[in-house]
Tab-separated table of C-alpha atoms in Angstrom:
chain	number	residue	atom	x	y	z
A	1	MET	CA	39.599	-178.538	-186.540
A	2	GLU	CA	37.862	-175.692	-184.840
A	3	PHE	CA	39.180	-172.466	-185.080
A	4	HIS	CA	36.638	-170.699	-182.761
A	5	PRO	CA	35.460	-171.304	-179.225
A	6	VAL	CA	33.425	-174.722	-178.877
A	7	GLY	CA	32.440	-173.981	-174.724
A	8	VAL	CA	33.573	-175.272	-171.571
A	9	LEU	CA	36.184	-178.411	-172.050
A	10	LEU	CA	37.162	-181.046	-169.656
A	11	ALA	CA	40.283	-182.489	-169.092
A	12	VAL	CA	41.649	-185.261	-167.007
A	13	GLU	CA	45.270	-185.597	-166.917
A	14	PRO	CA	47.856	-187.575	-165.341
A	15	TRP	CA	50.448	-187.210	-162.611
A	16	ASN	CA	53.514	-187.774	-164.782
A	17	PHE	CA	54.932	-184.511	-166.439
A	18	PRO	CA	52.290	-182.393	-164.500
A	19	ILE	CA	52.585	-179.510	-165.927
A	20	TYR	CA	53.646	-180.141	-169.300
A	21	GLN	CA	50.219	-182.460	-169.744
A	22	LEU	CA	48.225	-179.444	-169.010
A	23	ILE	CA	50.156	-176.753	-170.982
A	24	ARG	CA	49.702	-179.325	-173.857
A	25	VAL	CA	45.604	-179.592	-173.580
A	26	VAL	CA	44.817	-176.163	-171.964
A	27	ALA	CA	46.997	-173.851	-173.733
A	28	PRO	CA	45.471	-174.430	-177.553
A	29	ALA	CA	41.913	-174.641	-175.974
A	30	ILE	CA	42.091	-171.290	-173.971
A	31	ALA	CA	43.737	-169.683	-177.156
A	32	VAL	CA	40.624	-169.920	-179.227
A	33	GLY	CA	38.541	-168.875	-175.997
A	34	ASN	CA	37.266	-172.233	-174.689
A	35	PRO	CA	37.321	-172.532	-170.610
A	36	VAL	CA	38.887	-175.302	-169.158
A	37	LEU	CA	37.769	-177.381	-166.262
A	38	TYR	CA	40.361	-179.869	-165.429
A	39	LYS	CA	40.964	-183.000	-162.597
A	40	HIS	CA	44.431	-183.556	-162.230
A	41	ALA	CA	45.657	-186.674	-160.500
A	42	GLY	CA	45.173	-186.982	-157.017
A	43	ILE	CA	49.335	-187.176	-156.340
A	44	VAL	CA	49.870	-183.781	-157.682
A	45	PRO	CA	47.653	-181.308	-156.052
A	46	GLN	CA	50.262	-179.006	-155.848
A	47	CYS	CA	51.208	-178.913	-159.127
A	48	ALA	CA	47.353	-178.484	-160.578
A	49	ALA	CA	46.995	-175.085	-157.916
A	50	LEU	CA	50.168	-173.826	-159.291
A	51	PHE	CA	49.169	-174.308	-163.448
A	52	GLU	CA	46.020	-172.484	-162.313
A	53	ASN	CA	48.106	-169.732	-160.517
A	54	LEU	CA	50.327	-169.587	-163.416
A	55	VAL	CA	47.586	-168.981	-165.914
A	56	ARG	CA	46.106	-166.279	-164.038
A	57	GLN	CA	49.751	-164.613	-163.328
A	58	ALA	CA	49.987	-164.645	-167.496
A	59	GLY	CA	46.832	-162.453	-167.804
A	60	ALA	CA	44.314	-165.022	-168.413
A	61	PRO	CA	40.502	-164.055	-167.311
A	62	ASP	CA	38.884	-165.280	-164.745
A	63	GLY	CA	37.229	-169.007	-165.344
A	64	ALA	CA	39.994	-169.694	-168.213
A	65	VAL	CA	41.146	-172.470	-166.453
A	66	THR	CA	39.647	-173.931	-163.117
A	67	ASN	CA	41.564	-176.818	-161.506
A	68	LEU	CA	39.162	-179.272	-159.732
A	69	TYR	CA	39.798	-181.740	-156.501
A	70	ILE	CA	37.479	-184.063	-157.225
A	71	GLY	CA	37.778	-188.037	-157.721
A	72	ALA	CA	37.527	-189.653	-160.613
A	73	ALA	CA	33.902	-190.747	-159.871
A	74	LYS	CA	32.844	-187.263	-160.578
A	75	ILE	CA	34.008	-187.275	-164.082
A	76	ALA	CA	30.879	-189.512	-165.649
A	77	GLU	CA	28.765	-186.820	-164.184
A	78	LEU	CA	30.678	-183.443	-165.216
A	79	ILE	CA	30.768	-185.133	-168.686
A	80	GLY	CA	26.725	-185.332	-168.806
A	81	ASP	CA	26.356	-181.729	-167.796
A	82	ASP	CA	25.001	-179.904	-170.908
A	83	ARG	CA	27.612	-177.061	-170.322
A	84	ILE	CA	30.214	-179.223	-170.750
A	85	GLN	CA	30.878	-179.738	-174.502
A	86	GLY	CA	34.205	-181.868	-174.764
A	87	VAL	CA	36.660	-183.946	-172.792
A	88	ALA	CA	40.400	-184.579	-173.069
A	89	LEU	CA	42.138	-187.203	-171.246
A	90	THR	CA	45.544	-188.421	-170.911
A	91	GLY	CA	45.871	-191.683	-169.156
A	92	SER	CA	45.345	-195.614	-169.539
A	93	GLU	CA	43.283	-197.419	-171.191
A	94	GLY	CA	40.994	-198.382	-168.615
A	95	ALA	CA	40.236	-194.762	-167.747
A	96	GLY	CA	40.194	-193.794	-171.514
A	97	SER	CA	37.520	-196.626	-171.993
A	98	LYS	CA	35.248	-195.129	-169.474
A	99	VAL	CA	35.516	-191.486	-170.420
A	100	GLY	CA	35.467	-192.155	-174.099
A	101	ALA	CA	32.473	-194.597	-173.566
A	102	ARG	CA	30.652	-191.675	-171.792
A	103	ALA	CA	31.685	-188.961	-174.173
A	104	ALA	CA	29.925	-190.950	-176.914
A	105	GLU	CA	26.827	-191.722	-175.058
A	106	MET	CA	26.470	-187.863	-174.477
A	107	LEU	CA	27.520	-187.481	-178.396
A	108	LYS	CA	30.255	-185.022	-176.726
A	109	LYS	CA	33.987	-184.747	-178.548
A	110	SER	CA	36.854	-186.393	-176.784
A	111	THR	CA	40.532	-186.832	-177.557
A	112	LEU	CA	42.069	-189.811	-175.756
A	113	GLU	CA	45.916	-190.167	-175.078
A	114	LEU	CA	46.373	-193.295	-173.948
A	115	GLY	CA	49.389	-195.636	-172.945
A	116	GLY	CA	51.472	-196.820	-175.525
A	117	SER	CA	53.887	-198.938	-176.748
A	118	ASP	CA	56.326	-197.481	-178.929
A	119	VAL	CA	58.549	-199.411	-181.405
A	120	PHE	CA	62.529	-198.506	-181.218
A	121	VAL	CA	63.806	-199.270	-184.283
A	122	VAL	CA	67.505	-200.153	-184.926
A	123	LEU	CA	68.927	-200.366	-188.146
A	124	ASP	CA	72.505	-200.980	-189.253
A	125	ASP	CA	73.197	-197.327	-190.833
A	126	GLY	CA	72.460	-195.567	-187.392
A	127	GLY	CA	75.208	-196.190	-185.385
A	128	LEU	CA	75.372	-198.785	-183.006
A	129	ALA	CA	76.554	-196.793	-180.224
A	130	LYS	CA	74.218	-194.071	-180.592
A	131	ALA	CA	71.324	-196.296	-180.849
A	132	VAL	CA	72.421	-198.244	-177.555
A	133	GLY	CA	72.416	-194.385	-176.004
A	134	GLY	CA	69.404	-193.906	-177.204
A	135	GLY	CA	67.615	-196.817	-176.426
A	136	ILE	CA	68.714	-196.426	-172.658
A	137	PHE	CA	67.565	-193.057	-172.463
A	138	GLY	CA	64.257	-194.220	-174.364
A	139	ARG	CA	63.467	-196.992	-171.897
A	140	LEU	CA	64.686	-195.266	-168.495
A	141	GLY	CA	63.715	-191.512	-169.498
A	142	ASN	CA	61.238	-190.229	-166.647
A	143	ALA	CA	62.062	-193.543	-164.642
A	144	GLY	CA	59.900	-195.419	-167.666
A	145	GLN	CA	56.948	-193.734	-166.373
A	146	ILE	CA	56.052	-192.221	-170.123
A	147	CYS	CA	53.755	-193.445	-172.679
A	148	THR	CA	56.198	-192.767	-175.822
A	149	GLY	CA	59.027	-194.621	-173.828
A	150	ALA	CA	60.727	-197.373	-175.596
A	151	LYS	CA	59.379	-200.858	-174.954
A	152	ARG	CA	59.663	-202.813	-178.109
A	153	PHE	CA	62.813	-202.987	-179.857
A	154	ILE	CA	62.962	-204.032	-183.433
A	155	VAL	CA	66.505	-204.576	-184.333
A	156	GLN	CA	68.066	-205.451	-187.840
A	157	ARG	CA	68.864	-209.083	-188.054
A	158	GLY	CA	72.656	-208.105	-188.937
A	159	ILE	CA	73.233	-206.168	-185.997
A	160	ALA	CA	71.012	-207.792	-183.263
A	161	ASP	CA	73.515	-209.879	-181.481
A	162	ALA	CA	76.001	-206.728	-181.248
A	163	PHE	CA	73.056	-204.415	-180.307
A	164	THR	CA	71.590	-206.776	-177.551
A	165	GLN	CA	75.210	-207.191	-176.053
A	166	ALA	CA	75.750	-203.725	-175.749
A	167	PHE	CA	72.354	-202.790	-174.553
A	168	VAL	CA	72.236	-205.308	-172.010
A	169	GLY	CA	75.764	-203.771	-170.922
A	170	ALA	CA	74.435	-200.545	-170.755
A	171	MET	CA	71.487	-201.370	-168.801
A	172	GLN	CA	73.618	-203.076	-166.307
A	173	GLY	CA	75.708	-199.981	-165.902
A	174	ALA	CA	72.979	-197.635	-165.444
A	175	PRO	CA	72.776	-195.877	-162.423
A	176	ILE	CA	70.439	-196.635	-159.709
A	177	CYS	CA	69.837	-193.893	-157.458
A	178	ARG	CA	67.008	-192.091	-155.228
A	179	PRO	CA	65.407	-189.516	-157.463
A	180	THR	CA	66.457	-186.388	-155.124
A	181	HIS	CA	70.204	-187.443	-155.604
A	182	SER	CA	71.088	-187.118	-159.066
A	183	THR	CA	69.299	-187.088	-162.864
A	184	PRO	CA	70.470	-189.376	-165.252
A	185	ARG	CA	71.440	-187.804	-168.859
A	186	SER	CA	70.969	-189.162	-172.085
A	187	PRO	CA	73.905	-189.351	-174.206
A	188	ASN	CA	73.259	-185.498	-175.797
A	189	GLY	CA	73.416	-184.367	-172.355
A	190	ILE	CA	69.223	-184.126	-171.751
A	191	ALA	CA	68.458	-184.658	-168.214
A	192	SER	CA	65.727	-187.388	-168.077
């Protein structure tokens, strides 16, 4: 763990959660004095520009963050630049393998948050209705486009049939709508 600046960092970030992902990576870096260059997903250029403006409005000095409108092909070149001291990527395994390999080749520190396959465990003491509601939210949250979404379900044998029947019924009843019309909510009322 570093508690002092190490230099310029490069962040390569995804389209889903376009502001949150930048905050998660950039805030700790600039808090200790590391400037961050970031390449956001090409489908969220307005979010990338907005974030840079928000950081400036918050009082960060010029150069604390810099949004780069570049293609993925330029990332390897940037990682090779002597001024870049580390790289963070949130994205696919394919992108991670390329960025990780290039960072290793250049002996640069890297963090890679790659697509996951989180397990959703259901035990008999957790409450069937609560487990079904949580499972639905975990599977459908952010339209299923989240690396921490429930993708594998492990259900205790004694409640497996009841859970499966209730879960399938709840999935069949899940609203299907255009994203601009309504926001599905989890059992606790949090928008997904």
